């Protein structure tokens, strides 16, 4: 009976310890959660925003720190790119704060990005006593936009110039076809035009000639715009 009582006493003594360990495990798992975009695409010379949000179980204090790190694609070395609340780091001349810690936002922006900025960025947040968290990474890809803009401009010019011109040409061809068929029928029947009809035909020919010159002018404008683009 004494041994049973002693064993029961030791078991009761272990319960508080197990409770503390369990509480600490849950606290560590849920204390701080960080999220960031897995992939971000940007263009040379255009500002890029790297988003990072966090959720802490503790109130935000002045002890909170945010550390953005950067690793180049061909390197295994990680270097600091931005530290909150200071702006020290490799990108300190081009990185600016774009977040709000009281809203759980730890985002930053990169001004005048270049192709050399491609790489992996990591966002780490510590809000004591919440210091245990995941560290999400963001793959940044910077490319040239110039070629795409050039293609889009050419496509826009094609739509604005070629489509109306094509419609005009089709209408002229249809009208000319109808006119030719009518003349053949009249010639077979020996029909002679009056002076009014001759005047109308002359006016129509001038109008058709004007439309043809307009189509040629539109084509010349497109050629000149295309040469200026390149």
GROMACS .gro file of C-alpha atoms in nm:
model
  230
    1UNK     CA    1   0.000   0.000   0.000
    2UNK     CA    2   0.283   0.239   0.078
    3UNK     CA    3   0.449   0.170  -0.259
    4UNK     CA    4   0.120   0.231  -0.437
    5UNK     CA    5   0.077   0.556  -0.251
    6UNK     CA    6   0.429   0.665  -0.334
    7UNK     CA    7   0.379   0.587  -0.703
    8UNK     CA    8   0.055   0.781  -0.705
    9UNK     CA    9   0.228   1.076  -0.540
   10UNK     CA   10   0.500   1.082  -0.804
   11UNK     CA   11   0.237   1.066  -1.080
   12UNK     CA   12   0.052   1.359  -0.932
   13UNK     CA   13   0.376   1.552  -0.907
   14UNK     CA   14   0.447   1.496  -1.278
   15UNK     CA   15   0.111   1.626  -1.391
   16UNK     CA   16   0.192   1.996  -1.335
   17UNK     CA   17   0.524   1.952  -1.518
   18UNK     CA   18   0.352   1.787  -1.815
   19UNK     CA   19   0.096   2.065  -1.818
   20UNK     CA   20   0.368   2.330  -1.830
   21UNK     CA   21   0.549   2.153  -2.114
   22UNK     CA   22   0.226   2.113  -2.309
   23UNK     CA   23   0.140   2.480  -2.262
   24UNK     CA   24   0.485   2.585  -2.377
   25UNK     CA   25   0.458   2.365  -2.685
   26UNK     CA   26   0.124   2.515  -2.783
   27UNK     CA   27   0.251   2.865  -2.709
   28UNK     CA   28   0.560   2.812  -2.926
   29UNK     CA   29   0.352   2.672  -3.212
   30UNK     CA   30   0.097   2.954  -3.212
   31UNK     CA   31   0.296   3.253  -3.086
   32UNK     CA   32   0.385   3.408  -3.424
   33UNK     CA   33   0.277   3.332  -3.782
   34UNK     CA   34   0.429   3.499  -4.089
   35UNK     CA   35   0.305   3.494  -4.449
   36UNK     CA   36   0.468   3.623  -4.769
   37UNK     CA   37   0.420   3.591  -5.144
   38UNK     CA   38   0.609   3.291  -5.280
   39UNK     CA   39   0.681   3.459  -5.616
   40UNK     CA   40   0.698   3.827  -5.714
   41UNK     CA   41   0.761   3.952  -6.068
   42UNK     CA   42   0.883   4.303  -6.142
   43UNK     CA   43   1.032   4.516  -6.417
   44UNK     CA   44   1.355   4.712  -6.440
   45UNK     CA   45   1.315   5.068  -6.313
   46UNK     CA   46   0.962   5.015  -6.172
   47UNK     CA   47   0.902   5.004  -5.797
   48UNK     CA   48   0.838   4.655  -5.657
   49UNK     CA   49   0.655   4.572  -5.334
   50UNK     CA   50   0.748   4.264  -5.134
   51UNK     CA   51   0.451   4.177  -4.913
   52UNK     CA   52   0.490   4.021  -4.568
   53UNK     CA   53   0.222   3.991  -4.300
   54UNK     CA   54   0.241   3.851  -3.948
   55UNK     CA   55   0.012   3.764  -3.659
   56UNK     CA   56   0.136   3.774  -3.302
   57UNK     CA   57  -0.032   3.662  -2.981
   58UNK     CA   58   0.142   3.943  -2.791
   59UNK     CA   59   0.082   4.315  -2.813
   60UNK     CA   60   0.308   4.516  -3.041
   61UNK     CA   61   0.585   4.694  -2.850
   62UNK     CA   62   0.895   4.890  -2.935
   63UNK     CA   63   1.093   4.566  -2.897
   64UNK     CA   64   0.950   4.435  -3.224
   65UNK     CA   65   1.208   4.380  -3.498
   66UNK     CA   66   1.176   4.289  -3.865
   67UNK     CA   67   1.467   4.152  -4.064
   68UNK     CA   68   1.456   4.108  -4.441
   69UNK     CA   69   1.743   3.905  -4.584
   70UNK     CA   70   1.856   3.848  -4.942
   71UNK     CA   71   2.035   3.562  -5.118
   72UNK     CA   72   2.154   3.586  -5.479
   73UNK     CA   73   2.065   3.299  -5.717
   74UNK     CA   74   2.428   3.192  -5.761
   75UNK     CA   75   2.525   3.231  -5.395
   76UNK     CA   76   2.467   3.041  -5.074
   77UNK     CA   77   2.544   3.343  -4.858
   78UNK     CA   78   2.253   3.531  -4.699
   79UNK     CA   79   2.289   3.902  -4.630
   80UNK     CA   80   2.070   4.157  -4.457
   81UNK     CA   81   1.868   4.373  -4.694
   82UNK     CA   82   1.644   4.565  -4.453
   83UNK     CA   83   1.600   4.591  -4.075
   84UNK     CA   84   1.307   4.756  -3.900
   85UNK     CA   85   1.303   5.013  -3.748
   86UNK     CA   86   1.644   5.101  -3.899
   87UNK     CA   87   1.717   5.097  -4.273
   88UNK     CA   88   2.061   4.938  -4.261
   89UNK     CA   89   2.134   4.671  -4.518
   90UNK     CA   90   2.255   4.601  -4.869
   91UNK     CA   91   1.956   4.771  -5.034
   92UNK     CA   92   1.930   5.059  -4.784
   93UNK     CA   93   1.962   5.321  -5.059
   94UNK     CA   94   1.672   5.175  -5.260
   95UNK     CA   95   1.452   4.996  -5.005
   96UNK     CA   96   1.175   5.179  -4.823
   97UNK     CA   97   0.932   5.075  -4.551
   98UNK     CA   98   0.582   4.999  -4.688
   99UNK     CA   99   0.421   4.827  -4.390
  100UNK     CA  100   0.237   4.898  -4.066
  101UNK     CA  101   0.341   4.690  -3.766
  102UNK     CA  102   0.021   4.768  -3.578
  103UNK     CA  103  -0.175   4.605  -3.859
  104UNK     CA  104   0.059   4.311  -3.890
  105UNK     CA  105   0.218   4.438  -4.212
  106UNK     CA  106   0.595   4.406  -4.261
  107UNK     CA  107   0.611   4.484  -4.634
  108UNK     CA  108   0.892   4.673  -4.807
  109UNK     CA  109   0.937   4.837  -5.149
  110UNK     CA  110   1.239   4.834  -5.381
  111UNK     CA  111   1.295   5.141  -5.600
  112UNK     CA  112   1.473   5.127  -5.936
  113UNK     CA  113   1.516   4.747  -5.939
  114UNK     CA  114   1.770   4.592  -6.175
  115UNK     CA  115   1.836   4.245  -6.312
  116UNK     CA  116   2.098   4.202  -6.038
  117UNK     CA  117   1.821   4.215  -5.774
  118UNK     CA  118   1.690   3.872  -5.875
  119UNK     CA  119   1.708   3.630  -5.585
  120UNK     CA  120   1.543   3.502  -5.268
  121UNK     CA  121   1.413   3.734  -4.996
  122UNK     CA  122   1.317   3.618  -4.646
  123UNK     CA  123   1.099   3.798  -4.391
  124UNK     CA  124   1.163   3.739  -4.020
  125UNK     CA  125   0.964   3.905  -3.740
  126UNK     CA  126   1.026   3.899  -3.365
  127UNK     CA  127   0.788   4.047  -3.112
  128UNK     CA  128   0.919   3.942  -2.767
  129UNK     CA  129   0.818   3.719  -2.606
  130UNK     CA  130   0.693   3.589  -2.946
  131UNK     CA  131   1.016   3.489  -3.119
  132UNK     CA  132   0.935   3.143  -3.255
  133UNK     CA  133   0.793   3.144  -3.607
  134UNK     CA  134   0.821   3.017  -3.961
  135UNK     CA  135   1.041   3.206  -4.210
  136UNK     CA  136   0.868   3.241  -4.549
  137UNK     CA  137   1.072   3.314  -4.862
  138UNK     CA  138   0.990   3.519  -5.172
  139UNK     CA  139   1.149   3.456  -5.511
  140UNK     CA  140   1.195   3.788  -5.692
  141UNK     CA  141   1.223   3.791  -6.073
  142UNK     CA  142   1.310   4.120  -6.245
  143UNK     CA  143   1.286   4.144  -6.626
  144UNK     CA  144   1.293   4.406  -6.901
  145UNK     CA  145   0.956   4.549  -6.998
  146UNK     CA  146   1.066   4.750  -7.307
  147UNK     CA  147   1.012   4.477  -7.566
  148UNK     CA  148   0.662   4.406  -7.439
  149UNK     CA  149   0.566   4.774  -7.455
  150UNK     CA  150   0.697   4.794  -7.811
  151UNK     CA  151   0.490   4.495  -7.920
  152UNK     CA  152   0.177   4.629  -7.753
  153UNK     CA  153   0.220   4.969  -7.926
  154UNK     CA  154   0.254   4.807  -8.266
  155UNK     CA  155  -0.051   4.592  -8.199
  156UNK     CA  156  -0.253   4.898  -8.096
  157UNK     CA  157  -0.151   5.088  -8.409
  158UNK     CA  158  -0.248   4.788  -8.620
  159UNK     CA  159  -0.594   4.778  -8.467
  160UNK     CA  160  -0.652   5.154  -8.498
  161UNK     CA  161  -0.524   5.185  -8.856
  162UNK     CA  162  -0.548   4.853  -9.037
  163UNK     CA  163  -0.898   4.756  -8.924
  164UNK     CA  164  -1.071   5.079  -9.039
  165UNK     CA  165  -0.865   5.076  -9.359
  166UNK     CA  166  -0.964   4.715  -9.428
  167UNK     CA  167  -1.331   4.799  -9.376
  168UNK     CA  168  -1.306   5.093  -9.619
  169UNK     CA  169  -1.132   4.881  -9.882
  170UNK     CA  170  -1.394   4.608  -9.854
  171UNK     CA  171  -1.676   4.860  -9.894
  172UNK     CA  172  -1.505   5.014 -10.197
  173UNK     CA  173  -1.458   4.675 -10.359
  174UNK     CA  174  -1.823   4.585 -10.301
  175UNK     CA  175  -1.938   4.918 -10.443
  176UNK     CA  176  -1.708   4.888 -10.744
  177UNK     CA  177  -1.832   4.535 -10.807
  178UNK     CA  178  -2.194   4.643 -10.801
  179UNK     CA  179  -2.117   4.940 -11.024
  180UNK     CA  180  -1.933   4.722 -11.276
  181UNK     CA  181  -2.220   4.472 -11.287
  182UNK     CA  182  -2.468   4.756 -11.344
  183UNK     CA  183  -2.262   4.903 -11.629
  184UNK     CA  184  -2.240   4.567 -11.804
  185UNK     CA  185  -2.616   4.521 -11.781
  186UNK     CA  186  -2.677   4.870 -11.919
  187UNK     CA  187  -2.430   4.822 -12.204
  188UNK     CA  188  -2.602   4.499 -12.310
  189UNK     CA  189  -2.941   4.669 -12.316
  190UNK     CA  190  -2.809   4.970 -12.512
  191UNK     CA  191  -2.892   5.212 -12.230
  192UNK     CA  192  -2.752   5.568 -12.254
  193UNK     CA  193  -2.683   5.784 -11.949
  194UNK     CA  194  -2.837   6.124 -11.900
  195UNK     CA  195  -2.629   6.431 -11.817
  196UNK     CA  196  -2.734   6.406 -11.448
  197UNK     CA  197  -2.620   6.043 -11.424
  198UNK     CA  198  -2.286   6.130 -11.588
  199UNK     CA  199  -2.236   6.406 -11.327
  200UNK     CA  200  -2.320   6.164 -11.044
  201UNK     CA  201  -2.073   5.909 -11.176
  202UNK     CA  202  -1.800   6.174 -11.189
  203UNK     CA  203  -1.867   6.275 -10.828
  204UNK     CA  204  -1.861   5.910 -10.720
  205UNK     CA  205  -1.529   5.850 -10.894
  206UNK     CA  206  -1.381   6.150 -10.712
  207UNK     CA  207  -1.512   6.019 -10.380
  208UNK     CA  208  -1.367   5.673 -10.446
  209UNK     CA  209  -1.034   5.830 -10.540
  210UNK     CA  210  -1.038   6.032 -10.216
  211UNK     CA  211  -1.102   5.719 -10.008
  212UNK     CA  212  -0.817   5.539 -10.183
  213UNK     CA  213  -0.579   5.827 -10.103
  214UNK     CA  214  -0.696   5.816  -9.739
  215UNK     CA  215  -0.608   5.445  -9.713
  216UNK     CA  216  -0.260   5.515  -9.858
  217UNK     CA  217  -0.209   5.799  -9.608
  218UNK     CA  218  -0.307   5.574  -9.315
  219UNK     CA  219  -0.056   5.315  -9.428
  220UNK     CA  220   0.218   5.583  -9.449
  221UNK     CA  221   0.134   5.703  -9.094
  222UNK     CA  222   0.165   5.349  -8.963
  223UNK     CA  223   0.503   5.304  -9.131
  224UNK     CA  224   0.633   5.627  -8.979
  225UNK     CA  225   0.510   5.535  -8.628
  226UNK     CA  226   0.663   5.191  -8.659
  227UNK     CA  227   1.002   5.339  -8.755
  228UNK     CA  228   0.991   5.585  -8.461
  229UNK     CA  229   0.915   5.299  -8.221
  230UNK     CA  230   1.228   5.115  -8.324
   0.00000   0.00000   0.00000
